[in-house]
Amino acid sequence: MKTKSWHKMWALLAVAMLASGCSVFETSASSIDLGADEAIAVFRKDIDGSEIFLEQAAGYLVFPRAVRAGLVAGAETGEGVLRVNGKTVDYFRITSGSLGLQAGAQARSIIICFMTQSALDDFRNSSGWRVGVDGSVALIDMGAGKTIDTQNVRDPVVGFIFNSSGLMANLTLEGTRFTRIVR
């Protein structure tokens, strides 16, 4: 009976996080910007070739800390910035939910590079952009010390998941929604 109670608690937490539309970890704009700066520094340090994507991108989203948790039902949330020419132009919330075989919790950093102006414009002109519906993201899971380059990756939107802590056996952005938040 205790196991069922834990399942229900996790499911209710996941549903509450998604239904509320707000992040459990809501922070100030300056804190989000500082976190984004730190995530970019880790990205540049740990992933050889990462600076090429940041420099060639028309713009990029940075989520310094996206938290994912689940036990049968799961949810992910976090807050980040959209940067164009290296400057913050908007703030966004990431949310996703899932059902299925899953257990655990994980914090991770996410950077999504819009490699063309058209891809960036499509994102900015949407009222709530969803991966797999409004656009696709070529997801690159990079561990420390790996190398990437734009010759190998030519997709208009490229996502990187890095700096993960915790255990969660699900590495996807499919169905993830990005919503502009007012600061």
PDB file of C-alpha atoms in Angstrom, residues 25-140:
ATOM      1  CA  PHE A  25      12.334  27.139  -8.655  1.00  0.00           C
ATOM      2  CA  GLU A  26      11.138  30.572  -9.847  1.00  0.00           C
ATOM      3  CA  THR A  27      13.919  33.109  -9.552  1.00  0.00           C
ATOM      4  CA  SER A  28      14.711  36.711 -10.397  1.00  0.00           C
ATOM      5  CA  ALA A  29      15.850  37.810 -13.845  1.00  0.00           C
ATOM      6  CA  SER A  30      19.335  38.601 -12.546  1.00  0.00           C
ATOM      7  CA  SER A  31      19.629  35.128 -11.002  1.00  0.00           C
ATOM      8  CA  ILE A  32      18.539  33.486 -14.252  1.00  0.00           C
ATOM      9  CA  ASP A  33      21.084  35.581 -16.195  1.00  0.00           C
ATOM     10  CA  LEU A  34      23.844  34.680 -13.737  1.00  0.00           C
ATOM     11  CA  GLY A  35      22.919  30.994 -13.972  1.00  0.00           C
ATOM     12  CA  ALA A  36      22.930  31.227 -17.782  1.00  0.00           C
ATOM     13  CA  ASP A  37      26.407  32.791 -17.718  1.00  0.00           C
ATOM     14  CA  GLU A  38      27.647  29.943 -15.508  1.00  0.00           C
ATOM     15  CA  ALA A  39      26.021  27.272 -17.726  1.00  0.00           C
ATOM     16  CA  ILE A  40      27.616  28.787 -20.834  1.00  0.00           C
ATOM     17  CA  ALA A  41      31.013  28.811 -19.101  1.00  0.00           C
ATOM     18  CA  VAL A  42      30.638  25.089 -18.256  1.00  0.00           C
ATOM     19  CA  PHE A  43      29.457  24.364 -21.814  1.00  0.00           C
ATOM     20  CA  ARG A  44      32.473  26.151 -23.325  1.00  0.00           C
ATOM     21  CA  LYS A  45      34.906  24.506 -20.887  1.00  0.00           C
ATOM     22  CA  ASP A  46      33.623  20.933 -21.044  1.00  0.00           C
ATOM     23  CA  ILE A  47      32.544  20.591 -24.687  1.00  0.00           C
ATOM     24  CA  ASP A  48      35.218  21.142 -27.342  1.00  0.00           C
ATOM     25  CA  GLY A  49      33.694  22.972 -30.316  1.00  0.00           C
ATOM     26  CA  SER A  50      30.783  24.432 -28.340  1.00  0.00           C
ATOM     27  CA  GLU A  51      31.876  28.024 -28.961  1.00  0.00           C
ATOM     28  CA  ILE A  52      31.340  27.491 -32.705  1.00  0.00           C
ATOM     29  CA  PHE A  53      27.642  26.840 -32.139  1.00  0.00           C
ATOM     30  CA  LEU A  54      27.241  29.828 -29.818  1.00  0.00           C
ATOM     31  CA  GLU A  55      29.055  32.146 -32.218  1.00  0.00           C
ATOM     32  CA  GLN A  56      27.261  30.947 -35.372  1.00  0.00           C
ATOM     33  CA  ALA A  57      23.777  30.728 -33.871  1.00  0.00           C
ATOM     34  CA  ALA A  58      21.231  33.441 -34.692  1.00  0.00           C
ATOM     35  CA  GLY A  59      20.204  33.059 -31.043  1.00  0.00           C
ATOM     36  CA  TYR A  60      20.234  30.471 -28.277  1.00  0.00           C
ATOM     37  CA  LEU A  61      18.204  29.443 -25.258  1.00  0.00           C
ATOM     38  CA  VAL A  62      20.028  28.674 -22.030  1.00  0.00           C
ATOM     39  CA  PHE A  63      18.360  26.776 -19.194  1.00  0.00           C
ATOM     40  CA  PRO A  64      20.966  26.630 -16.428  1.00  0.00           C
ATOM     41  CA  ARG A  65      18.944  24.177 -14.366  1.00  0.00           C
ATOM     42  CA  ALA A  66      16.025  22.139 -15.641  1.00  0.00           C
ATOM     43  CA  VAL A  67      14.731  19.707 -13.031  1.00  0.00           C
ATOM     44  CA  ARG A  68      13.059  16.486 -14.076  1.00  0.00           C
ATOM     45  CA  ALA A  69      11.419  14.071 -11.627  1.00  0.00           C
ATOM     46  CA  GLY A  70       9.124  11.151 -12.023  1.00  0.00           C
ATOM     47  CA  LEU A  71       7.770   7.909 -10.795  1.00  0.00           C
ATOM     48  CA  VAL A  72       5.438   6.569 -13.513  1.00  0.00           C
ATOM     49  CA  ALA A  73       4.261  10.186 -14.119  1.00  0.00           C
ATOM     50  CA  GLY A  74       7.029  12.699 -14.637  1.00  0.00           C
ATOM     51  CA  ALA A  75       7.524  16.422 -15.077  1.00  0.00           C
ATOM     52  CA  GLU A  76      10.305  18.811 -15.983  1.00  0.00           C
ATOM     53  CA  THR A  77      10.533  22.533 -15.358  1.00  0.00           C
ATOM     54  CA  GLY A  78      13.110  25.279 -15.356  1.00  0.00           C
ATOM     55  CA  GLU A  79      13.675  28.895 -16.310  1.00  0.00           C
ATOM     56  CA  GLY A  80      16.120  30.310 -18.800  1.00  0.00           C
ATOM     57  CA  VAL A  81      17.019  33.051 -21.236  1.00  0.00           C
ATOM     58  CA  LEU A  82      16.997  33.658 -24.955  1.00  0.00           C
ATOM     59  CA  ARG A  83      20.158  35.387 -26.067  1.00  0.00           C
ATOM     60  CA  VAL A  84      20.714  37.106 -29.391  1.00  0.00           C
ATOM     61  CA  ASN A  85      24.189  38.479 -30.128  1.00  0.00           C
ATOM     62  CA  GLY A  86      25.196  37.367 -26.627  1.00  0.00           C
ATOM     63  CA  LYS A  87      22.577  39.551 -24.914  1.00  0.00           C
ATOM     64  CA  THR A  88      19.431  38.463 -23.086  1.00  0.00           C
ATOM     65  CA  VAL A  89      16.300  39.427 -25.038  1.00  0.00           C
ATOM     66  CA  ASP A  90      13.623  37.294 -23.303  1.00  0.00           C
ATOM     67  CA  TYR A  91      13.025  34.855 -20.460  1.00  0.00           C
ATOM     68  CA  PHE A  92      11.423  31.450 -20.923  1.00  0.00           C
ATOM     69  CA  ARG A  93      10.069  28.545 -18.902  1.00  0.00           C
ATOM     70  CA  ILE A  94      10.545  24.964 -19.991  1.00  0.00           C
ATOM     71  CA  THR A  95       7.845  22.419 -19.084  1.00  0.00           C
ATOM     72  CA  SER A  96       7.177  18.855 -20.043  1.00  0.00           C
ATOM     73  CA  GLY A  97       5.267  15.912 -18.720  1.00  0.00           C
ATOM     74  CA  SER A  98       5.343  12.212 -19.374  1.00  0.00           C
ATOM     75  CA  LEU A  99       3.737   8.954 -18.399  1.00  0.00           C
ATOM     76  CA  GLY A 100       5.348   5.565 -18.545  1.00  0.00           C
ATOM     77  CA  LEU A 101       8.165   3.505 -17.108  1.00  0.00           C
ATOM     78  CA  GLN A 102      10.369   6.034 -15.310  1.00  0.00           C
ATOM     79  CA  ALA A 103      11.771   6.655 -11.869  1.00  0.00           C
ATOM     80  CA  GLY A 104      14.185   9.164 -10.460  1.00  0.00           C
ATOM     81  CA  ALA A 105      15.139  12.806 -10.463  1.00  0.00           C
ATOM     82  CA  GLN A 106      17.701  14.786 -12.406  1.00  0.00           C
ATOM     83  CA  ALA A 107      18.918  18.356 -12.752  1.00  0.00           C
ATOM     84  CA  ARG A 108      20.525  19.255 -16.051  1.00  0.00           C
ATOM     85  CA  SER A 109      21.563  22.217 -18.165  1.00  0.00           C
ATOM     86  CA  ILE A 110      20.101  22.711 -21.631  1.00  0.00           C
ATOM     87  CA  ILE A 111      21.261  24.954 -24.459  1.00  0.00           C
ATOM     88  CA  ILE A 112      19.265  25.163 -27.685  1.00  0.00           C
ATOM     89  CA  CYS A 113      20.935  26.909 -30.627  1.00  0.00           C
ATOM     90  CA  PHE A 114      18.872  28.370 -33.464  1.00  0.00           C
ATOM     91  CA  MET A 115      21.351  28.073 -36.313  1.00  0.00           C
ATOM     92  CA  THR A 116      19.270  30.039 -38.829  1.00  0.00           C
ATOM     93  CA  GLN A 117      17.452  33.355 -38.558  1.00  0.00           C
ATOM     94  CA  SER A 118      14.328  31.648 -39.874  1.00  0.00           C
ATOM     95  CA  ALA A 119      14.367  29.049 -37.063  1.00  0.00           C
ATOM     96  CA  LEU A 120      14.870  31.810 -34.480  1.00  0.00           C
ATOM     97  CA  ASP A 121      12.054  33.902 -35.968  1.00  0.00           C
ATOM     98  CA  ASP A 122       9.665  30.923 -35.939  1.00  0.00           C
ATOM     99  CA  PHE A 123      10.487  30.348 -32.270  1.00  0.00           C
ATOM    100  CA  ARG A 124      10.126  34.004 -31.253  1.00  0.00           C
ATOM    101  CA  ASN A 125       6.850  34.439 -33.135  1.00  0.00           C
ATOM    102  CA  SER A 126       5.182  31.450 -31.459  1.00  0.00           C
ATOM    103  CA  SER A 127       2.982  31.750 -28.394  1.00  0.00           C
ATOM    104  CA  GLY A 128       4.340  28.540 -26.888  1.00  0.00           C
ATOM    105  CA  TRP A 129       6.818  26.549 -28.950  1.00  0.00           C
ATOM    106  CA  ARG A 130       6.741  22.740 -28.552  1.00  0.00           C
ATOM    107  CA  VAL A 131       9.449  20.341 -29.635  1.00  0.00           C
ATOM    108  CA  GLY A 132       8.102  17.866 -32.161  1.00  0.00           C
ATOM    109  CA  VAL A 133       5.027  20.006 -32.934  1.00  0.00           C
ATOM    110  CA  ASP A 134       6.277  23.501 -33.792  1.00  0.00           C
ATOM    111  CA  GLY A 135       9.799  22.427 -34.656  1.00  0.00           C
ATOM    112  CA  SER A 136      12.316  19.690 -34.143  1.00  0.00           C
ATOM    113  CA  VAL A 137      15.548  19.820 -32.190  1.00  0.00           C
ATOM    114  CA  ALA A 138      18.581  17.742 -33.119  1.00  0.00           C
ATOM    115  CA  LEU A 139      19.559  16.661 -29.610  1.00  0.00           C
ATOM    116  CA  ILE A 140      23.217  16.111 -28.863  1.00  0.00           C
TER     117      ILE A 140
END
